[in-house]
PDB file of C-alpha atoms and ligand atoms in Angstrom:
ATOM      1  CA  UNK A  26       2.759  24.430 -46.909  1.00  0.00           C
ATOM      2  CA  UNK A  27       2.426  22.822 -43.457  1.00  0.00           C
ATOM      3  CA  UNK A  28       1.620  25.387 -40.817  1.00  0.00           C
ATOM      4  CA  UNK A  29       4.113  25.976 -37.999  1.00  0.00           C
ATOM      5  CA  UNK A  30       2.920  24.453 -34.723  1.00  0.00           C
ATOM      6  CA  UNK A  31       2.080  27.117 -32.176  1.00  0.00           C
ATOM      7  CA  UNK A  32       2.219  24.853 -29.130  1.00  0.00           C
ATOM      8  CA  UNK A  33       5.404  23.281 -27.871  1.00  0.00           C
ATOM      9  CA  UNK A  34       5.182  20.929 -24.936  1.00  0.00           C
ATOM     10  CA  UNK A  35       7.847  18.813 -23.342  1.00  0.00           C
ATOM     11  CA  UNK A  36       8.553  15.962 -20.998  1.00  0.00           C
ATOM     12  CA  UNK A  37      11.631  16.427 -18.841  1.00  0.00           C
ATOM     13  CA  UNK A  38      12.431  13.362 -16.735  1.00  0.00           C
ATOM     14  CA  UNK A  39      15.591  13.167 -14.648  1.00  0.00           C
ATOM     15  CA  UNK A  40      17.467   9.953 -15.479  1.00  0.00           C
ATOM     16  CA  UNK A  41      17.745   9.111 -11.807  1.00  0.00           C
ATOM     17  CA  UNK A  42      15.815   5.911 -12.429  1.00  0.00           C
ATOM     18  CA  UNK A  43      13.340   4.369 -14.870  1.00  0.00           C
ATOM     19  CA  UNK A  44       9.861   5.860 -15.281  1.00  0.00           C
ATOM     20  CA  UNK A  45       7.378   4.646 -12.672  1.00  0.00           C
ATOM     21  CA  UNK A  46       3.589   4.668 -12.877  1.00  0.00           C
ATOM     22  CA  UNK A  47       3.518   8.268 -11.549  1.00  0.00           C
ATOM     23  CA  UNK A  48       5.947   9.557 -14.207  1.00  0.00           C
ATOM     24  CA  UNK A  49       3.588   8.222 -16.870  1.00  0.00           C
ATOM     25  CA  UNK A  50       0.977  10.781 -15.818  1.00  0.00           C
ATOM     26  CA  UNK A  51       3.324  13.643 -16.754  1.00  0.00           C
ATOM     27  CA  UNK A  52       4.584  11.865 -19.882  1.00  0.00           C
ATOM     28  CA  UNK A  53       1.161  10.966 -21.264  1.00  0.00           C
ATOM     29  CA  UNK A  54      -0.456  14.197 -20.025  1.00  0.00           C
ATOM     30  CA  UNK A  55       2.112  16.506 -21.601  1.00  0.00           C
ATOM     31  CA  UNK A  56       2.081  14.459 -24.819  1.00  0.00           C
ATOM     32  CA  UNK A  57      -1.690  14.510 -25.204  1.00  0.00           C
ATOM     33  CA  UNK A  58      -1.933  18.187 -24.454  1.00  0.00           C
ATOM     34  CA  UNK A  59       0.656  19.188 -27.056  1.00  0.00           C
ATOM     35  CA  UNK A  60      -0.311  16.708 -29.769  1.00  0.00           C
ATOM     36  CA  UNK A  61      -4.058  17.268 -29.505  1.00  0.00           C
ATOM     37  CA  UNK A  62      -3.368  20.917 -30.356  1.00  0.00           C
ATOM     38  CA  UNK A  63      -1.193  19.918 -33.324  1.00  0.00           C
ATOM     39  CA  UNK A  64       1.883  20.919 -31.341  1.00  0.00           C
ATOM     40  CA  UNK A  65       5.431  19.689 -30.892  1.00  0.00           C
ATOM     41  CA  UNK A  66       6.486  17.511 -27.961  1.00  0.00           C
ATOM     42  CA  UNK A  67      10.122  17.648 -26.892  1.00  0.00           C
ATOM     43  CA  UNK A  68      12.066  15.263 -24.722  1.00  0.00           C
ATOM     44  CA  UNK A  69      14.706  16.563 -22.343  1.00  0.00           C
ATOM     45  CA  UNK A  70      16.738  14.424 -19.986  1.00  0.00           C
ATOM     46  CA  UNK A  71      17.369  16.517 -16.895  1.00  0.00           C
ATOM     47  CA  UNK A  72      20.750  15.109 -15.971  1.00  0.00           C
ATOM     48  CA  UNK A  73      22.115  18.406 -14.660  1.00  0.00           C
ATOM     49  CA  UNK A  74      22.693  16.852 -11.241  1.00  0.00           C
ATOM     50  CA  UNK A  75      25.167  14.284 -12.515  1.00  0.00           C
ATOM     51  CA  UNK A  76      25.567  12.718  -9.102  1.00  0.00           C
ATOM     52  CA  UNK A  77      21.949  11.484  -9.207  1.00  0.00           C
ATOM     53  CA  UNK A  78      22.118   9.972 -12.686  1.00  0.00           C
ATOM     54  CA  UNK A  79      21.764   6.173 -12.689  1.00  0.00           C
ATOM     55  CA  UNK A  80      23.679   4.294 -15.385  1.00  0.00           C
ATOM     56  CA  UNK A  81      21.284   2.966 -18.003  1.00  0.00           C
ATOM     57  CA  UNK A  82      18.286   4.992 -16.785  1.00  0.00           C
ATOM     58  CA  UNK A  83      18.283   7.373 -19.764  1.00  0.00           C
ATOM     59  CA  UNK A  84      18.173   4.484 -22.186  1.00  0.00           C
ATOM     60  CA  UNK A  85      15.431   2.735 -20.256  1.00  0.00           C
ATOM     61  CA  UNK A  86      13.332   5.921 -20.262  1.00  0.00           C
ATOM     62  CA  UNK A  87      13.623   6.236 -24.051  1.00  0.00           C
ATOM     63  CA  UNK A  88      12.603   2.588 -24.513  1.00  0.00           C
ATOM     64  CA  UNK A  89       9.648   3.034 -22.128  1.00  0.00           C
ATOM     65  CA  UNK A  90       8.417   6.085 -24.072  1.00  0.00           C
ATOM     66  CA  UNK A  91       8.780   4.213 -27.357  1.00  0.00           C
ATOM     67  CA  UNK A  92       6.775   1.302 -25.950  1.00  0.00           C
ATOM     68  CA  UNK A  93       3.986   3.765 -25.093  1.00  0.00           C
ATOM     69  CA  UNK A  94       4.121   5.183 -28.661  1.00  0.00           C
ATOM     70  CA  UNK A  95       5.066   8.604 -27.278  1.00  0.00           C
ATOM     71  CA  UNK A  96       7.151   9.934 -30.162  1.00  0.00           C
ATOM     72  CA  UNK A  97       9.131  13.097 -29.545  1.00  0.00           C
ATOM     73  CA  UNK A  98      10.248  15.804 -31.961  1.00  0.00           C
ATOM     74  CA  UNK A  99      13.887  16.489 -32.756  1.00  0.00           C
ATOM     75  CA  UNK A 100      16.893  15.209 -30.864  1.00  0.00           C
ATOM     76  CA  UNK A 101      16.721  14.263 -27.191  1.00  0.00           C
ATOM     77  CA  UNK A 102      18.151  17.180 -25.214  1.00  0.00           C
ATOM     78  CA  UNK A 103      20.492  16.536 -22.305  1.00  0.00           C
ATOM     79  CA  UNK A 104      21.325  19.159 -19.723  1.00  0.00           C
ATOM     80  CA  UNK A 105      24.809  17.806 -18.998  1.00  0.00           C
ATOM     81  CA  UNK A 106      25.861  19.000 -22.470  1.00  0.00           C
ATOM     82  CA  UNK A 107      24.594  22.558 -21.942  1.00  0.00           C
ATOM     83  CA  UNK A 108      26.653  23.879 -19.051  1.00  0.00           C
ATOM     84  CA  UNK A 109      28.077  26.728 -21.142  1.00  0.00           C
ATOM     85  CA  UNK A 110      24.540  27.985 -21.823  1.00  0.00           C
ATOM     86  CA  UNK A 111      23.647  27.911 -18.114  1.00  0.00           C
ATOM     87  CA  UNK A 112      26.887  29.737 -17.312  1.00  0.00           C
ATOM     88  CA  UNK A 113      25.963  32.478 -19.778  1.00  0.00           C
ATOM     89  CA  UNK A 114      22.599  32.878 -18.063  1.00  0.00           C
ATOM     90  CA  UNK A 115      24.290  33.071 -14.661  1.00  0.00           C
ATOM     91  CA  UNK A 116      26.735  35.704 -15.938  1.00  0.00           C
ATOM     92  CA  UNK A 117      23.784  37.763 -17.231  1.00  0.00           C
ATOM     93  CA  UNK A 118      22.149  37.539 -13.799  1.00  0.00           C
ATOM     94  CA  UNK A 119      25.438  38.442 -12.088  1.00  0.00           C
ATOM     95  CA  UNK A 120      25.773  41.512 -14.305  1.00  0.00           C
ATOM     96  CA  UNK A 121      22.367  42.719 -13.064  1.00  0.00           C
ATOM     97  CA  UNK A 122      23.024  41.746  -9.407  1.00  0.00           C
ATOM     98  CA  UNK A 123      20.045  39.407  -9.526  1.00  0.00           C
ATOM     99  CA  UNK A 124      22.203  36.735  -7.905  1.00  0.00           C
ATOM    100  CA  UNK A 125      24.655  36.868  -5.033  1.00  0.00           C
ATOM    101  CA  UNK A 126      27.507  34.692  -3.774  1.00  0.00           C
ATOM    102  CA  UNK A 127      26.837  32.551  -0.732  1.00  0.00           C
ATOM    103  CA  UNK A 128      29.523  31.190   1.593  1.00  0.00           C
ATOM    104  CA  UNK A 129      27.311  29.001   3.759  1.00  0.00           C
ATOM    105  CA  UNK A 130      28.314  25.393   4.176  1.00  0.00           C
ATOM    106  CA  UNK A 131      25.883  22.462   4.141  1.00  0.00           C
ATOM    107  CA  UNK A 132      26.179  22.200   7.899  1.00  0.00           C
ATOM    108  CA  UNK A 133      25.387  25.903   8.382  1.00  0.00           C
ATOM    109  CA  UNK A 134      22.373  25.600   6.115  1.00  0.00           C
ATOM    110  CA  UNK A 135      21.143  22.567   8.058  1.00  0.00           C
ATOM    111  CA  UNK A 136      21.546  24.556  11.279  1.00  0.00           C
ATOM    112  CA  UNK A 137      19.363  27.386   9.888  1.00  0.00           C
ATOM    113  CA  UNK A 138      16.394  25.018   9.889  1.00  0.00           C
ATOM    114  CA  UNK A 139      14.003  24.491   7.028  1.00  0.00           C
ATOM    115  CA  UNK A 140      14.913  27.469   4.853  1.00  0.00           C
ATOM    116  CA  UNK A 141      17.973  29.512   4.066  1.00  0.00           C
ATOM    117  CA  UNK A 142      17.418  32.849   5.855  1.00  0.00           C
ATOM    118  CA  UNK A 143      19.363  35.062   3.394  1.00  0.00           C
ATOM    119  CA  UNK A 144      22.576  35.224   5.446  1.00  0.00           C
ATOM    120  CA  UNK A 145      24.812  36.273   2.529  1.00  0.00           C
ATOM    121  CA  UNK A 146      22.255  38.505   0.798  1.00  0.00           C
ATOM    122  CA  UNK A 147      23.961  41.744   1.725  1.00  0.00           C
ATOM    123  CA  UNK A 148      27.512  40.509   1.136  1.00  0.00           C
ATOM    124  CA  UNK A 149      29.929  37.868   2.336  1.00  0.00           C
ATOM    125  CA  UNK A 150      31.218  38.180   5.876  1.00  0.00           C
ATOM    126  CA  UNK A 151      34.946  39.076   5.954  1.00  0.00           C
ATOM    127  CA  UNK A 152      37.182  36.128   5.208  1.00  0.00           C
ATOM    128  CA  UNK A 153      34.394  33.936   3.790  1.00  0.00           C
ATOM    129  CA  UNK A 154      34.701  32.422   0.322  1.00  0.00           C
ATOM    130  CA  UNK A 155      32.033  32.037  -2.346  1.00  0.00           C
ATOM    131  CA  UNK A 156      30.681  28.486  -2.407  1.00  0.00           C
ATOM    132  CA  UNK A 157      27.466  28.859  -4.391  1.00  0.00           C
ATOM    133  CA  UNK A 158      25.377  31.512  -6.163  1.00  0.00           C
ATOM    134  CA  UNK A 159      21.820  32.258  -5.136  1.00  0.00           C
ATOM    135  CA  UNK A 160      18.939  34.008  -6.844  1.00  0.00           C
ATOM    136  CA  UNK A 161      17.774  37.145  -5.032  1.00  0.00           C
ATOM    137  CA  UNK A 162      14.017  36.522  -4.875  1.00  0.00           C
ATOM    138  CA  UNK A 163      11.815  39.534  -4.025  1.00  0.00           C
ATOM    139  CA  UNK A 164       9.387  39.268  -1.098  1.00  0.00           C
ATOM    140  CA  UNK A 165       6.360  39.488  -3.359  1.00  0.00           C
ATOM    141  CA  UNK A 166       5.940  37.307  -6.405  1.00  0.00           C
ATOM    142  CA  UNK A 167       2.932  37.851  -8.654  1.00  0.00           C
ATOM    143  CA  UNK A 168       0.033  35.378  -8.725  1.00  0.00           C
ATOM    144  CA  UNK A 169      -0.130  33.146 -11.769  1.00  0.00           C
ATOM    145  CA  UNK A 170      -2.742  30.930 -13.337  1.00  0.00           C
ATOM    146  CA  UNK A 171      -2.421  27.153 -13.455  1.00  0.00           C
ATOM    147  CA  UNK A 172      -4.294  25.532 -16.316  1.00  0.00           C
ATOM    148  CA  UNK A 173      -6.030  23.008 -14.065  1.00  0.00           C
ATOM    149  CA  UNK A 174      -6.001  24.652 -10.649  1.00  0.00           C
ATOM    150  CA  UNK A 175      -6.716  28.275 -11.508  1.00  0.00           C
ATOM    151  CA  UNK A 176      -5.098  31.319  -9.936  1.00  0.00           C
ATOM    152  CA  UNK A 177      -2.286  30.627  -7.532  1.00  0.00           C
ATOM    153  CA  UNK A 178      -1.998  33.412  -4.963  1.00  0.00           C
ATOM    154  CA  UNK A 179       1.282  35.229  -4.312  1.00  0.00           C
ATOM    155  CA  UNK A 180       3.308  32.840  -2.192  1.00  0.00           C
ATOM    156  CA  UNK A 181       4.730  33.768   1.196  1.00  0.00           C
ATOM    157  CA  UNK A 182       8.301  35.109   0.807  1.00  0.00           C
ATOM    158  CA  UNK A 183      10.429  32.424  -0.774  1.00  0.00           C
ATOM    159  CA  UNK A 184      13.937  31.509   0.232  1.00  0.00           C
ATOM    160  CA  UNK A 185      16.673  32.366  -2.265  1.00  0.00           C
ATOM    161  CA  UNK A 186      17.427  29.184  -4.255  1.00  0.00           C
ATOM    162  CA  UNK A 187      20.926  28.145  -5.268  1.00  0.00           C
ATOM    163  CA  UNK A 188      21.530  28.439  -9.016  1.00  0.00           C
ATOM    164  CA  UNK A 189      25.182  27.336  -9.057  1.00  0.00           C
ATOM    165  CA  UNK A 190      25.968  24.761  -6.416  1.00  0.00           C
ATOM    166  CA  UNK A 191      29.089  24.418  -4.297  1.00  0.00           C
ATOM    167  CA  UNK A 192      29.969  21.210  -6.178  1.00  0.00           C
ATOM    168  CA  UNK A 193      30.034  23.147  -9.467  1.00  0.00           C
ATOM    169  CA  UNK A 194      26.750  21.790 -10.872  1.00  0.00           C
ATOM    170  CA  UNK A 195      24.031  24.153 -11.997  1.00  0.00           C
ATOM    171  CA  UNK A 196      20.720  23.720 -10.230  1.00  0.00           C
ATOM    172  CA  UNK A 197      17.635  22.251 -11.877  1.00  0.00           C
ATOM    173  CA  UNK A 198      15.673  25.473 -11.410  1.00  0.00           C
ATOM    174  CA  UNK A 199      18.046  27.470 -13.641  1.00  0.00           C
ATOM    175  CA  UNK A 200      18.686  24.741 -16.220  1.00  0.00           C
ATOM    176  CA  UNK A 201      14.963  24.062 -16.639  1.00  0.00           C
ATOM    177  CA  UNK A 202      14.042  27.727 -17.143  1.00  0.00           C
ATOM    178  CA  UNK A 203      16.885  28.329 -19.605  1.00  0.00           C
ATOM    179  CA  UNK A 204      16.028  25.191 -21.598  1.00  0.00           C
ATOM    180  CA  UNK A 205      12.285  25.830 -21.711  1.00  0.00           C
ATOM    181  CA  UNK A 206      13.036  29.370 -22.920  1.00  0.00           C
ATOM    182  CA  UNK A 207      15.601  28.393 -25.513  1.00  0.00           C
ATOM    183  CA  UNK A 208      13.556  25.502 -26.908  1.00  0.00           C
ATOM    184  CA  UNK A 209      10.437  27.627 -27.294  1.00  0.00           C
ATOM    185  CA  UNK A 210       8.379  25.602 -24.802  1.00  0.00           C
ATOM    186  CA  UNK A 211       4.960  27.212 -24.591  1.00  0.00           C
ATOM    187  CA  UNK A 212       3.300  24.811 -22.147  1.00  0.00           C
ATOM    188  CA  UNK A 213       4.655  22.883 -19.198  1.00  0.00           C
ATOM    189  CA  UNK A 214       2.431  20.026 -18.085  1.00  0.00           C
ATOM    190  CA  UNK A 215       4.131  18.239 -15.198  1.00  0.00           C
ATOM    191  CA  UNK A 216       3.743  16.684 -11.763  1.00  0.00           C
ATOM    192  CA  UNK A 217       2.021  18.572  -8.968  1.00  0.00           C
ATOM    193  CA  UNK A 218       5.133  18.426  -6.777  1.00  0.00           C
ATOM    194  CA  UNK A 219       6.537  21.312  -8.836  1.00  0.00           C
ATOM    195  CA  UNK A 220       3.549  23.626  -8.420  1.00  0.00           C
ATOM    196  CA  UNK A 221       5.133  25.384  -5.421  1.00  0.00           C
ATOM    197  CA  UNK A 222       8.297  26.112  -7.395  1.00  0.00           C
ATOM    198  CA  UNK A 223       6.520  27.710 -10.324  1.00  0.00           C
ATOM    199  CA  UNK A 224       6.293  31.267  -8.955  1.00  0.00           C
ATOM    200  CA  UNK A 225      10.087  31.354  -8.545  1.00  0.00           C
ATOM    201  CA  UNK A 226      10.651  29.786 -11.971  1.00  0.00           C
ATOM    202  CA  UNK A 227       8.406  32.452 -13.467  1.00  0.00           C
ATOM    203  CA  UNK A 228      10.392  35.134 -11.662  1.00  0.00           C
ATOM    204  CA  UNK A 229      13.608  33.676 -13.081  1.00  0.00           C
ATOM    205  CA  UNK A 230      12.053  33.778 -16.566  1.00  0.00           C
ATOM    206  CA  UNK A 231      11.312  37.476 -16.094  1.00  0.00           C
ATOM    207  CA  UNK A 232      14.862  38.263 -14.972  1.00  0.00           C
ATOM    208  CA  UNK A 233      16.254  36.435 -18.025  1.00  0.00           C
ATOM    209  CA  UNK A 234      13.746  38.082 -20.389  1.00  0.00           C
ATOM    210  CA  UNK A 235      12.228  34.725 -21.274  1.00  0.00           C
ATOM    211  CA  UNK A 236       8.524  34.247 -22.011  1.00  0.00           C
ATOM    212  CA  UNK A 237       6.334  32.451 -19.457  1.00  0.00           C
ATOM    213  CA  UNK A 238       4.992  29.121 -20.679  1.00  0.00           C
ATOM    214  CA  UNK A 239       1.512  28.105 -19.582  1.00  0.00           C
ATOM    215  CA  UNK A 240       1.748  25.771 -16.589  1.00  0.00           C
ATOM    216  CA  UNK A 241      -0.510  22.873 -15.676  1.00  0.00           C
ATOM    217  CA  UNK A 242       0.162  20.507 -12.784  1.00  0.00           C
ATOM    218  CA  UNK A 243      -1.115  16.944 -12.741  1.00  0.00           C
ATOM    219  CA  UNK A 244      -1.815  14.701  -9.754  1.00  0.00           C
ATOM    220  CA  UNK A 245       0.899  12.711  -8.086  1.00  0.00           C
ATOM    221  CA  UNK A 246       0.752   9.025  -7.581  1.00  0.00           C
ATOM    222  CA  UNK A 247       1.533   7.684  -4.128  1.00  0.00           C
ATOM    223  CA  UNK A 248       2.437   4.335  -2.703  1.00  0.00           C
ATOM    224  CA  UNK A 249       0.326   2.549  -0.114  1.00  0.00           C
ATOM    225  CA  UNK A 250       1.962   4.620   2.661  1.00  0.00           C
ATOM    226  CA  UNK A 251       0.994   7.909   1.015  1.00  0.00           C
ATOM    227  CA  UNK A 252       4.524   8.701  -0.188  1.00  0.00           C
ATOM    228  CA  UNK A 253       4.902  10.188  -3.656  1.00  0.00           C
ATOM    229  CA  UNK A 254       6.442   7.757  -6.122  1.00  0.00           C
ATOM    230  CA  UNK A 255       9.867   9.031  -7.081  1.00  0.00           C
ATOM    231  CA  UNK A 256      12.656   7.733  -9.260  1.00  0.00           C
ATOM    232  CA  UNK A 257      15.367   8.814  -6.865  1.00  0.00           C
ATOM    233  CA  UNK A 258      13.607   7.041  -3.992  1.00  0.00           C
ATOM    234  CA  UNK A 259      13.701   3.793  -5.959  1.00  0.00           C
ATOM    235  CA  UNK A 260       9.993   3.561  -6.712  1.00  0.00           C
ATOM    236  CA  UNK A 261       9.424   0.474  -8.826  1.00  0.00           C
ATOM    237  CA  UNK A 262       9.740   1.007 -12.564  1.00  0.00           C
ATOM    238  CA  UNK A 263       6.639   0.786 -14.672  1.00  0.00           C
ATOM    239  CA  UNK A 264       6.750  -2.730 -16.081  1.00  0.00           C
ATOM    240  CA  UNK A 265       3.164  -3.541 -17.122  1.00  0.00           C
ATOM    241  CA  UNK A 266       1.925  -3.702 -20.688  1.00  0.00           C
ATOM    242  CA  UNK A 267       1.704  -0.428 -22.653  1.00  0.00           C
ATOM    243  CA  UNK A 268      -2.026  -0.956 -23.020  1.00  0.00           C
ATOM    244  CA  UNK A 269      -2.478  -1.242 -19.255  1.00  0.00           C
ATOM    245  CA  UNK A 270      -0.331   1.833 -18.724  1.00  0.00           C
ATOM    246  CA  UNK A 271      -2.467   3.935 -21.064  1.00  0.00           C
ATOM    247  CA  UNK A 272      -5.698   2.706 -19.555  1.00  0.00           C
ATOM    248  CA  UNK A 273      -4.611   3.235 -15.970  1.00  0.00           C
ATOM    249  CA  UNK A 274      -3.042   6.637 -16.591  1.00  0.00           C
ATOM    250  CA  UNK A 275      -6.096   7.978 -18.383  1.00  0.00           C
ATOM    251  CA  UNK A 276      -8.293   6.731 -15.541  1.00  0.00           C
ATOM    252  CA  UNK A 277      -6.067   8.507 -13.018  1.00  0.00           C
ATOM    253  CA  UNK A 278      -6.626  11.669 -15.036  1.00  0.00           C
ATOM    254  CA  UNK A 279     -10.355  11.164 -14.658  1.00  0.00           C
ATOM    255  CA  UNK A 280     -11.143   9.773 -18.120  1.00  0.00           C
ATOM    256  CA  UNK A 281     -13.694   7.114 -18.832  1.00  0.00           C
ATOM    257  CA  UNK A 282     -12.112   4.638 -21.201  1.00  0.00           C
ATOM    258  CA  UNK A 283     -14.095   2.431 -23.572  1.00  0.00           C
ATOM    259  CA  UNK A 284     -14.104  -1.285 -22.816  1.00  0.00           C
ATOM    260  CA  UNK A 285     -13.429  -1.904 -26.499  1.00  0.00           C
ATOM    261  CA  UNK A 286      -9.920  -0.492 -26.144  1.00  0.00           C
ATOM    262  CA  UNK A 287      -8.958  -2.851 -23.335  1.00  0.00           C
ATOM    263  CA  UNK A 288      -5.810  -4.658 -24.521  1.00  0.00           C
ATOM    264  CA  UNK A 289      -5.403  -2.417 -27.594  1.00  0.00           C
ATOM    265  CA  UNK A 290      -1.915  -1.438 -28.753  1.00  0.00           C
ATOM    266  CA  UNK A 291      -0.165   1.679 -27.450  1.00  0.00           C
ATOM    267  CA  UNK A 292      -0.602   3.246 -30.871  1.00  0.00           C
ATOM    268  CA  UNK A 293      -4.356   2.679 -30.808  1.00  0.00           C
ATOM    269  CA  UNK A 294      -4.632   4.122 -27.307  1.00  0.00           C
ATOM    270  CA  UNK A 295      -2.516   7.110 -28.260  1.00  0.00           C
ATOM    271  CA  UNK A 296      -4.485   7.918 -31.389  1.00  0.00           C
ATOM    272  CA  UNK A 297      -7.815   7.417 -29.660  1.00  0.00           C
ATOM    273  CA  UNK A 298      -6.801   9.683 -26.746  1.00  0.00           C
ATOM    274  CA  UNK A 299      -5.403  12.418 -29.008  1.00  0.00           C
ATOM    275  CA  UNK A 300      -8.529  12.485 -31.124  1.00  0.00           C
ATOM    276  CA  UNK A 301     -10.774  12.506 -28.099  1.00  0.00           C
ATOM    277  CA  UNK A 302      -8.898  15.327 -26.512  1.00  0.00           C
ATOM    278  CA  UNK A 303      -8.916  17.393 -29.652  1.00  0.00           C
ATOM    279  CA  UNK A 304     -12.718  17.092 -29.728  1.00  0.00           C
ATOM    280  CA  UNK A 305     -14.101  17.289 -26.220  1.00  0.00           C
ATOM    281  CA  UNK A 306     -12.155  15.639 -23.476  1.00  0.00           C
ATOM    282  CA  UNK A 307     -10.378  17.888 -20.936  1.00  0.00           C
ATOM    283  CA  UNK A 308      -6.968  16.444 -20.103  1.00  0.00           C
ATOM    284  CA  UNK A 309      -7.649  16.667 -16.411  1.00  0.00           C
ATOM    285  CA  UNK A 310     -10.279  18.564 -14.560  1.00  0.00           C
ATOM    286  CA  UNK A 311     -11.764  17.648 -11.297  1.00  0.00           C
ATOM    287  CA  UNK A 312      -9.563  15.373  -9.199  1.00  0.00           C
ATOM    288  CA  UNK A 313      -7.514  17.009  -6.419  1.00  0.00           C
ATOM    289  CA  UNK A 314      -3.797  17.624  -6.813  1.00  0.00           C
ATOM    290  CA  UNK A 315      -2.910  15.641  -3.710  1.00  0.00           C
ATOM    291  CA  UNK A 316      -1.570  12.135  -3.977  1.00  0.00           C
ATOM    292  CA  UNK A 317      -3.818   9.739  -5.788  1.00  0.00           C
ATOM    293  CA  UNK A 318      -3.340   6.081  -4.945  1.00  0.00           C
ATOM    294  CA  UNK A 319      -3.321   3.575  -7.677  1.00  0.00           C
ATOM    295  CA  UNK A 320      -6.537   1.620  -7.777  1.00  0.00           C
ATOM    296  CA  UNK A 321      -6.142  -2.094  -8.006  1.00  0.00           C
TER     297      UNK A 321
HETATM  298  N1  LIG B  16      13.070  16.606 -13.994  1.00  0.00           N
HETATM  299  C1  LIG B  16      11.889  16.684 -13.183  1.00  0.00           C
HETATM  300  C2  LIG B  16      11.466  15.280 -12.763  1.00  0.00           C
HETATM  301  O1  LIG B  16      11.967  14.281 -13.276  1.00  0.00           O
HETATM  302  C3  LIG B  16      10.731  17.359 -13.914  1.00  0.00           C
HETATM  303  C4  LIG B  16      10.974  18.823 -14.098  1.00  0.00           C
HETATM  304  C5  LIG B  16       9.921  19.612 -14.875  1.00  0.00           C
HETATM  305  O2  LIG B  16       9.063  19.005 -15.516  1.00  0.00           O
HETATM  306  O3  LIG B  16      10.008  20.841 -14.827  1.00  0.00           O
HETATM  307  O4  LIG B  16      10.643  15.174 -11.876  1.00  0.00           O
END
């Protein structure tokens, strides 16, 4: 009988645009990590913020992953179809007073400066109406260990993030934690821009009695001006050949790639990289988390 995989990884792009060269680091990195351990690799389209979804982007992402020979397990999950599940989680948090209603408008929040100062934490001012729901984050969050960057110290007090927005959409932070929990995700390998959010996501897991996956954050790719590539900021889609994409991505992760594989098919690259990782190659070890520019 085949043994049940113990590792479940995932790739969770937002369909706010096609994958760019930076997204490939998270796609290929999370794939290699899960598959080299004999694990499952799930694909989730994070379209919870429906206003940011670009028509056709979801389809393009699937085609790009297929071209790279990154095969996922089971059906593609979409967050827009799971609102009832997120609502259930919010109701559970409401029942334990882990969340509170917030009446602040966008303008008021802008006026507060960088972070929401907890204005509605101890109750709504008379006559104010609930606009959103926020997570009540304690002042001290425990340290946690990143697979590539080691122990992350307790962060300075975090502002209370919105879980249900004024426009009725659930926030990414809640949807992601609920989905990872429900789909049995045991490792989250993703872009370094989300490292700072992890302590709060872990806290949310604890409040919802969900297990903590292992987290590992990979380097970000920046443009020539040092700005992180991002789908929503219209960074150019990855358009090169699959072989080039594999070669370049592995190099960005610090791998030395054999000249003999230059121009090989995506399938050959994938199988070579999985085998290598299963034997001796760390996915990513020494390079800093900060933006890495593409070398040309
Ligand atoms: N949806 C996020 C993105 O496209 C990734 C979220 C995650 O991996 O937790 O950047």
